Coordinates of C-alpha atoms and ligand atoms in Angstrom, one line a residue:
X23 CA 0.0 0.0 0.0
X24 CA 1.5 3.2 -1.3
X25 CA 1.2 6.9 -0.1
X26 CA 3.6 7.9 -2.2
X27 CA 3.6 12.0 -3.1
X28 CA 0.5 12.0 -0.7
X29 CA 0.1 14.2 2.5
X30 CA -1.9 13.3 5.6
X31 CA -2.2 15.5 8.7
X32 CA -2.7 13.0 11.7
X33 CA -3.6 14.4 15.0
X34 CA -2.6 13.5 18.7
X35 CA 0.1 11.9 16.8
X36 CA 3.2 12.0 20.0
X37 CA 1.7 9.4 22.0
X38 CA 2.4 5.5 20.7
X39 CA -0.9 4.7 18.9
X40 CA -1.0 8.0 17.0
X41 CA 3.1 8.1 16.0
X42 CA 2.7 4.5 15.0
X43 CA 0.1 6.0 12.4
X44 CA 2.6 8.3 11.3
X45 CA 5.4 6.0 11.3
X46 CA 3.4 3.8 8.9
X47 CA 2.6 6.5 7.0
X48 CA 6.0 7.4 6.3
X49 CA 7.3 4.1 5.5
X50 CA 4.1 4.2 2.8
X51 CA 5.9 7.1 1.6
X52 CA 3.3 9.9 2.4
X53 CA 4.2 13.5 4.0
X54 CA 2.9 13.5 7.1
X55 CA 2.1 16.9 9.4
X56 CA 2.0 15.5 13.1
X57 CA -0.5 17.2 15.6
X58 CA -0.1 17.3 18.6
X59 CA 0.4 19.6 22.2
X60 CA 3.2 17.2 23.7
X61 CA 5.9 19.6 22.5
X62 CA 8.6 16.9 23.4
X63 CA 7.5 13.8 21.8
X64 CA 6.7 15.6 18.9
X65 CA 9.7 17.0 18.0
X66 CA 11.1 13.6 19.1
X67 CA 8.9 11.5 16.7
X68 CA 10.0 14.5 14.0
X69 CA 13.9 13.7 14.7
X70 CA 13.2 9.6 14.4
X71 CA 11.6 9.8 11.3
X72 CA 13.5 12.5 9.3
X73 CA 12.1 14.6 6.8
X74 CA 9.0 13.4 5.6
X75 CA 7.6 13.9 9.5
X76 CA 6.4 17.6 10.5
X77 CA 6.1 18.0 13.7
X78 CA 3.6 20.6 14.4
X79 CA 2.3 22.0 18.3
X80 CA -1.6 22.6 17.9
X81 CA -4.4 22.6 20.1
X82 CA -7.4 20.9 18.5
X83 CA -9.4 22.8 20.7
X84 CA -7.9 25.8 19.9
X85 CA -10.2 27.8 16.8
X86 CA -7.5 30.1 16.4
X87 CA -5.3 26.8 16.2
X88 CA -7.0 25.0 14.3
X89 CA -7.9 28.2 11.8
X90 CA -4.0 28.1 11.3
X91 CA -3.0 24.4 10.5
X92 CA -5.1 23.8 7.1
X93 CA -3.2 27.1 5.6
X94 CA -0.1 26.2 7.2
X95 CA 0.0 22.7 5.7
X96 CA -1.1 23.7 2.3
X97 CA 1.6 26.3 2.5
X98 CA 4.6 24.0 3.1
X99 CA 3.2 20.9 2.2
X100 CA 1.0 22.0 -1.0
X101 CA -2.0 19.6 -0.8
X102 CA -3.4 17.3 1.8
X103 CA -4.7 14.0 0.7
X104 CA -5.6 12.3 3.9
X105 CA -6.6 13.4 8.3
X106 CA -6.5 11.2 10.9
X107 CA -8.4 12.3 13.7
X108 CA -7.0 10.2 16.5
X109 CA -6.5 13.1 19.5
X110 CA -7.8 12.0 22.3
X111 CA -8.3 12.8 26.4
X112 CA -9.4 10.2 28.7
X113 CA -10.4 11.5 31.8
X114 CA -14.0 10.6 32.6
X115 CA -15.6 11.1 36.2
X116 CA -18.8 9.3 34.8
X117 CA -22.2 10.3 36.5
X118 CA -20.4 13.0 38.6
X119 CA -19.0 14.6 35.5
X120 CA -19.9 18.5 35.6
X121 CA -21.0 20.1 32.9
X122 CA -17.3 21.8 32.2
X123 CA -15.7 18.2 31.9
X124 CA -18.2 16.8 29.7
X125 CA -17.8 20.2 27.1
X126 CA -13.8 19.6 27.3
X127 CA -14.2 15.9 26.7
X128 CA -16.7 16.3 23.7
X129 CA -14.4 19.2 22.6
X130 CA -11.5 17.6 22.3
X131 CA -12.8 13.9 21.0
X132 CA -15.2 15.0 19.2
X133 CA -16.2 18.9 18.0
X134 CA -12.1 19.4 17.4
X135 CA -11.8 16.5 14.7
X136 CA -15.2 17.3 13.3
X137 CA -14.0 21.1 12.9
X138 CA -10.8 20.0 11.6
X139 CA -12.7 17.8 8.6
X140 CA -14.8 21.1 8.0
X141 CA -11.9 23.8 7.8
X142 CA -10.2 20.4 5.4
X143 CA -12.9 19.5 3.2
X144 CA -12.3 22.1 0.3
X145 CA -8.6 20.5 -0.2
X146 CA -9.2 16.9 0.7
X147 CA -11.8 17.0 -2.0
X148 CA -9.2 18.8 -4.5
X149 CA -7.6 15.0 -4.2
X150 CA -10.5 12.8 -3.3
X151 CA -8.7 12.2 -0.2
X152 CA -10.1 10.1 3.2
X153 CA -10.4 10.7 6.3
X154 CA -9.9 8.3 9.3
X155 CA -12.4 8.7 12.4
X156 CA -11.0 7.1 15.9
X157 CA -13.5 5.5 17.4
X158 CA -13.2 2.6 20.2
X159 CA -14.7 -0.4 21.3
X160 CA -15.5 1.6 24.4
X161 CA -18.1 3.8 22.1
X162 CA -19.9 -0.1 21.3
X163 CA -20.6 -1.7 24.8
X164 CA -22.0 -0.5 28.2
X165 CA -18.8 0.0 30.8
X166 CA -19.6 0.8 34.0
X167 CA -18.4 4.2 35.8
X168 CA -17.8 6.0 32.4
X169 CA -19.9 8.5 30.0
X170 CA -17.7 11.1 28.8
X171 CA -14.8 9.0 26.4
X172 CA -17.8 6.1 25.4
X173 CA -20.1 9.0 24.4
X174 CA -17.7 10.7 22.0
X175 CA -16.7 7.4 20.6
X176 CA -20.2 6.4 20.2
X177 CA -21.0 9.7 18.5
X178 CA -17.9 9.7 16.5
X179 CA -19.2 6.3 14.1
X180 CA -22.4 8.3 13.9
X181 CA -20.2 11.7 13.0
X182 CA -18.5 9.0 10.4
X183 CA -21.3 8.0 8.5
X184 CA -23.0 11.6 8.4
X185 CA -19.2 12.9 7.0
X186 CA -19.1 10.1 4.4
X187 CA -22.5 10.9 3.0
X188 CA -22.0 14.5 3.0
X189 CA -18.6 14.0 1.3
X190 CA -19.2 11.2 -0.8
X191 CA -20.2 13.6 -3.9
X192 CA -16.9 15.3 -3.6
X193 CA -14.7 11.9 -3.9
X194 CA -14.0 12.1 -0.3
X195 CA -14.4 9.0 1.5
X196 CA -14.8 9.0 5.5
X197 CA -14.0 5.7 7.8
X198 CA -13.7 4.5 11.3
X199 CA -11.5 2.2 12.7
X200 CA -12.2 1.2 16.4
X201 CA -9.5 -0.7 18.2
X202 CA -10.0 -2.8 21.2
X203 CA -7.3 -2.5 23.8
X204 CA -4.5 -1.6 22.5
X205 CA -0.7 -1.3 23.6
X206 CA -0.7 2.5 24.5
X207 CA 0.4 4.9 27.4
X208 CA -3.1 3.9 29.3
X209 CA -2.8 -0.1 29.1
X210 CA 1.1 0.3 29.9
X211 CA 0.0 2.6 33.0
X212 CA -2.5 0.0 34.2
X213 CA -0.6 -3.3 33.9
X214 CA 2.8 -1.6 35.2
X215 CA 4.2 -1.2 32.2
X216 CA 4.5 -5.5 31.5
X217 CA 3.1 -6.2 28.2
X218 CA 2.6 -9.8 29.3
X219 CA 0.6 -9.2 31.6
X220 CA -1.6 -6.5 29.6
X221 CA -1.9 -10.2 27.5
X222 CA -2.9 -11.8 29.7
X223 CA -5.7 -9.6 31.3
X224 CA -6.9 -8.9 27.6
X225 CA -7.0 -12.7 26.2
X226 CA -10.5 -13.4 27.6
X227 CA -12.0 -10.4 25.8
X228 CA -9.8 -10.4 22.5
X229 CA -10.0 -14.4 21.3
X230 CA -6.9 -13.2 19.5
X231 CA -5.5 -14.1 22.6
X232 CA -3.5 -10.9 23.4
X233 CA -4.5 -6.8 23.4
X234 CA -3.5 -5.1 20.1
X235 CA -0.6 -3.2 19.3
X236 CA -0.4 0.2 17.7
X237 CA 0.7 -1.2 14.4
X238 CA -1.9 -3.4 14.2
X239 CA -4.5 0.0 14.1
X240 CA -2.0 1.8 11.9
X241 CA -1.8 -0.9 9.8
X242 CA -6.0 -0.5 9.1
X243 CA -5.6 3.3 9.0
X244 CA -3.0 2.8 6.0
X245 CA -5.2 0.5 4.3
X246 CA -8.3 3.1 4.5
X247 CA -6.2 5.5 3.1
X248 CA -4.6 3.7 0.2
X249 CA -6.1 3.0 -3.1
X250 CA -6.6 -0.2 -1.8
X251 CA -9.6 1.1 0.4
X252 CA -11.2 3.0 -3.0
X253 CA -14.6 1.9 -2.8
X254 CA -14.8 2.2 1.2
X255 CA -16.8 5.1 2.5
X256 CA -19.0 5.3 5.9
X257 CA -17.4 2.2 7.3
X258 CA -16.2 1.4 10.7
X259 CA -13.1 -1.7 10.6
X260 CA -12.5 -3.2 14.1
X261 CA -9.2 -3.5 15.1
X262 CA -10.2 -4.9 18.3
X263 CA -8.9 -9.1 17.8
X264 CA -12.5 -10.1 17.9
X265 CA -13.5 -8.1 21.1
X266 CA -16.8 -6.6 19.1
X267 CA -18.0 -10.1 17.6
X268 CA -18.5 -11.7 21.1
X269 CA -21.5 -11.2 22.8
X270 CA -22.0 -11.6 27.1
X271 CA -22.0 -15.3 26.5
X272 CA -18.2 -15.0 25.1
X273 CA -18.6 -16.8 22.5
X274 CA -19.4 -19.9 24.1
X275 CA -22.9 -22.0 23.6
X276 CA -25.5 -22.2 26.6
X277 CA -24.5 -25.6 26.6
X278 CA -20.9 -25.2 27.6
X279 CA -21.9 -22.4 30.4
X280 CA -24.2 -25.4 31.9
X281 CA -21.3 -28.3 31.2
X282 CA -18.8 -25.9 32.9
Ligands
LIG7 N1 -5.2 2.7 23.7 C1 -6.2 2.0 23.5 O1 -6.3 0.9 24.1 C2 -7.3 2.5 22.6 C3 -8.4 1.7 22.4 C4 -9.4 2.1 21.6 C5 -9.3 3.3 20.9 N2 -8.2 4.1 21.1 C6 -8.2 5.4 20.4 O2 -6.9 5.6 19.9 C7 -6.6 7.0 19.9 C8 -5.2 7.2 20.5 O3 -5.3 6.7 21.9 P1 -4.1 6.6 22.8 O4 -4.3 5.5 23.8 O5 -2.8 6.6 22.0 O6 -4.2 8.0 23.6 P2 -3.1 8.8 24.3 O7 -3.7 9.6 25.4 O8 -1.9 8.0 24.7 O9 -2.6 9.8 23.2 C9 -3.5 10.9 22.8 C10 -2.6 12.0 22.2 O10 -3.5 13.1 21.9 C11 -2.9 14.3 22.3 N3 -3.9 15.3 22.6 C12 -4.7 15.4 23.6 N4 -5.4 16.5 23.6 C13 -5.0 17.2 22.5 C14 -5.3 18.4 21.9 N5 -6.2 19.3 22.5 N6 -4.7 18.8 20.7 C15 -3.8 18.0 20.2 N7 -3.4 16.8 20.7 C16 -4.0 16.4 21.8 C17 -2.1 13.9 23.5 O11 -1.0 14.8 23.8 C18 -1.6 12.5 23.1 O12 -0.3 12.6 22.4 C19 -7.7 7.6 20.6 O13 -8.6 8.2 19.7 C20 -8.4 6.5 21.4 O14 -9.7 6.8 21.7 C21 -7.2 3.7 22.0

């Protein structure tokens, strides 16, 4: 899969999910603008990967930000063929959320990429470029103690298909990709930084038998984005090891819960 002479803009692109988007990206042979407001691993991710890596510091939030990437990157860059919305914050106090955390939430994991796709459209659409949604299996099933993050990602397949329809005229196809967990700064956090044991923990939910990792999502981004993906619009691809096709019974028959 090719990106040869193509530009992408991908945002929240420091952390290891988002630079592993660019990474692949680069190694397609695209351009690729990073977004992101971790100064540090930006510029890092920018010195790794050379040339064909931009780093550049936005808020998503930001309108004045975001008002100044799309003009910035056709200015250096000269076109942009494909956005990755992938930014993200966590943070989710569930039913005691206030009002101000659920606005800064939805701001930043939803509004922000949908603004981004609006203030992109006119050029993406110069190249019948794509767009690639983030979305999550958290947005798919009920988790307890949570709203804000499974709202947005909920919202953001709906957001997806509205985007594709509303693009589709103007050669722009929009898709989602929604990982299940994936090797990230969060899962390392949680299982103390050992991968096997994030494996472990994650087999029972992903009969892959093991959480993803962040090349396995970029891998799915790269294929949305390539020629390959042509005739893909208003799609969401699972990245997730078969987390989504399970239902309560995990996959097992009544007859083996009763035998057990
Ligand atoms: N890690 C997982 O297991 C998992 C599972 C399902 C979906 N996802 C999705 O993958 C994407 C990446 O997740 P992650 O785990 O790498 O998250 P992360 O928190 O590790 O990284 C998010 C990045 O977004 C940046 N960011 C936050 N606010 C920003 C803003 N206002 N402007 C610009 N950049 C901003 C952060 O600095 C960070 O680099 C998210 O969309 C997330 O929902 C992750």
């Amino acid at each position: 899969m090719t990106l040869e002479s193509k530009v992408a803009i991908v945002t929240g692109a420091a952390a290891m999910l988002g630079s592993a988007i660019v990474r692949a990206m680069v190694h397609a042979g695209a351009q690729v603008v990073a977004v992101d407001i971790d100064t540090a691993r930006g510029q890092a991710l920018q010195a790794e990967l050379g040339p064909r890596c931009r780093f550049v510091p936005c808020d998503i939030a930001s309108d004045a930000a975001l008002d100044g990437l799309v003009p910035g990157v056709l200015a250096t860059e000269g076109r942009i063929d494909f956005l990755v919305n992938n930014a993200v914050v966590y943070g989710d106090s569930g039913l005691a959320a206030t009002r101000g955390e659920w606005l800064r939430a939805l701001d930043v994991n939803l509004v922000s990429g949908a603004l981004l796709v609006q203030k992109a459209a006119d050029a993406l659409a110069l190249q019948r470029g794509a767009v690639v949604n983030m979305g999550s299996v958290g947005g798919k099933f009920g988790t307890a103690n949570r709203a804000l993050y499974p709202a947005a990602k909920a919202a953001i397949l709906q957001l997806t298909r509205n985007q594709a329809a509303t693009l589709a005229a103007r050669g722009v196809r929009v898709n989602s990709v929604s990982p299940g967990w994936t090797w990230s700064d969060a899962l390392s956090r949680m299982a103390g930084g050992d991968r096997a044991h994030a494996d472990r923990v994650a087999a029972p939910m992903h009969p892959l038998g093991r959480a993803g990792d962040a090349s396995d999502v970029a891998q799915v981004v790269l294929f949305l984005c390539s020629d390959a993906a042509r005739f893909v619009t208003g799609a969401d691809i699972p990245v997730d090891g078969g987390f989504s096709m399970l239902g309560p019974d995990q996959g097992r028959a009544a007859g083996d819960w009763f035998a057990s």
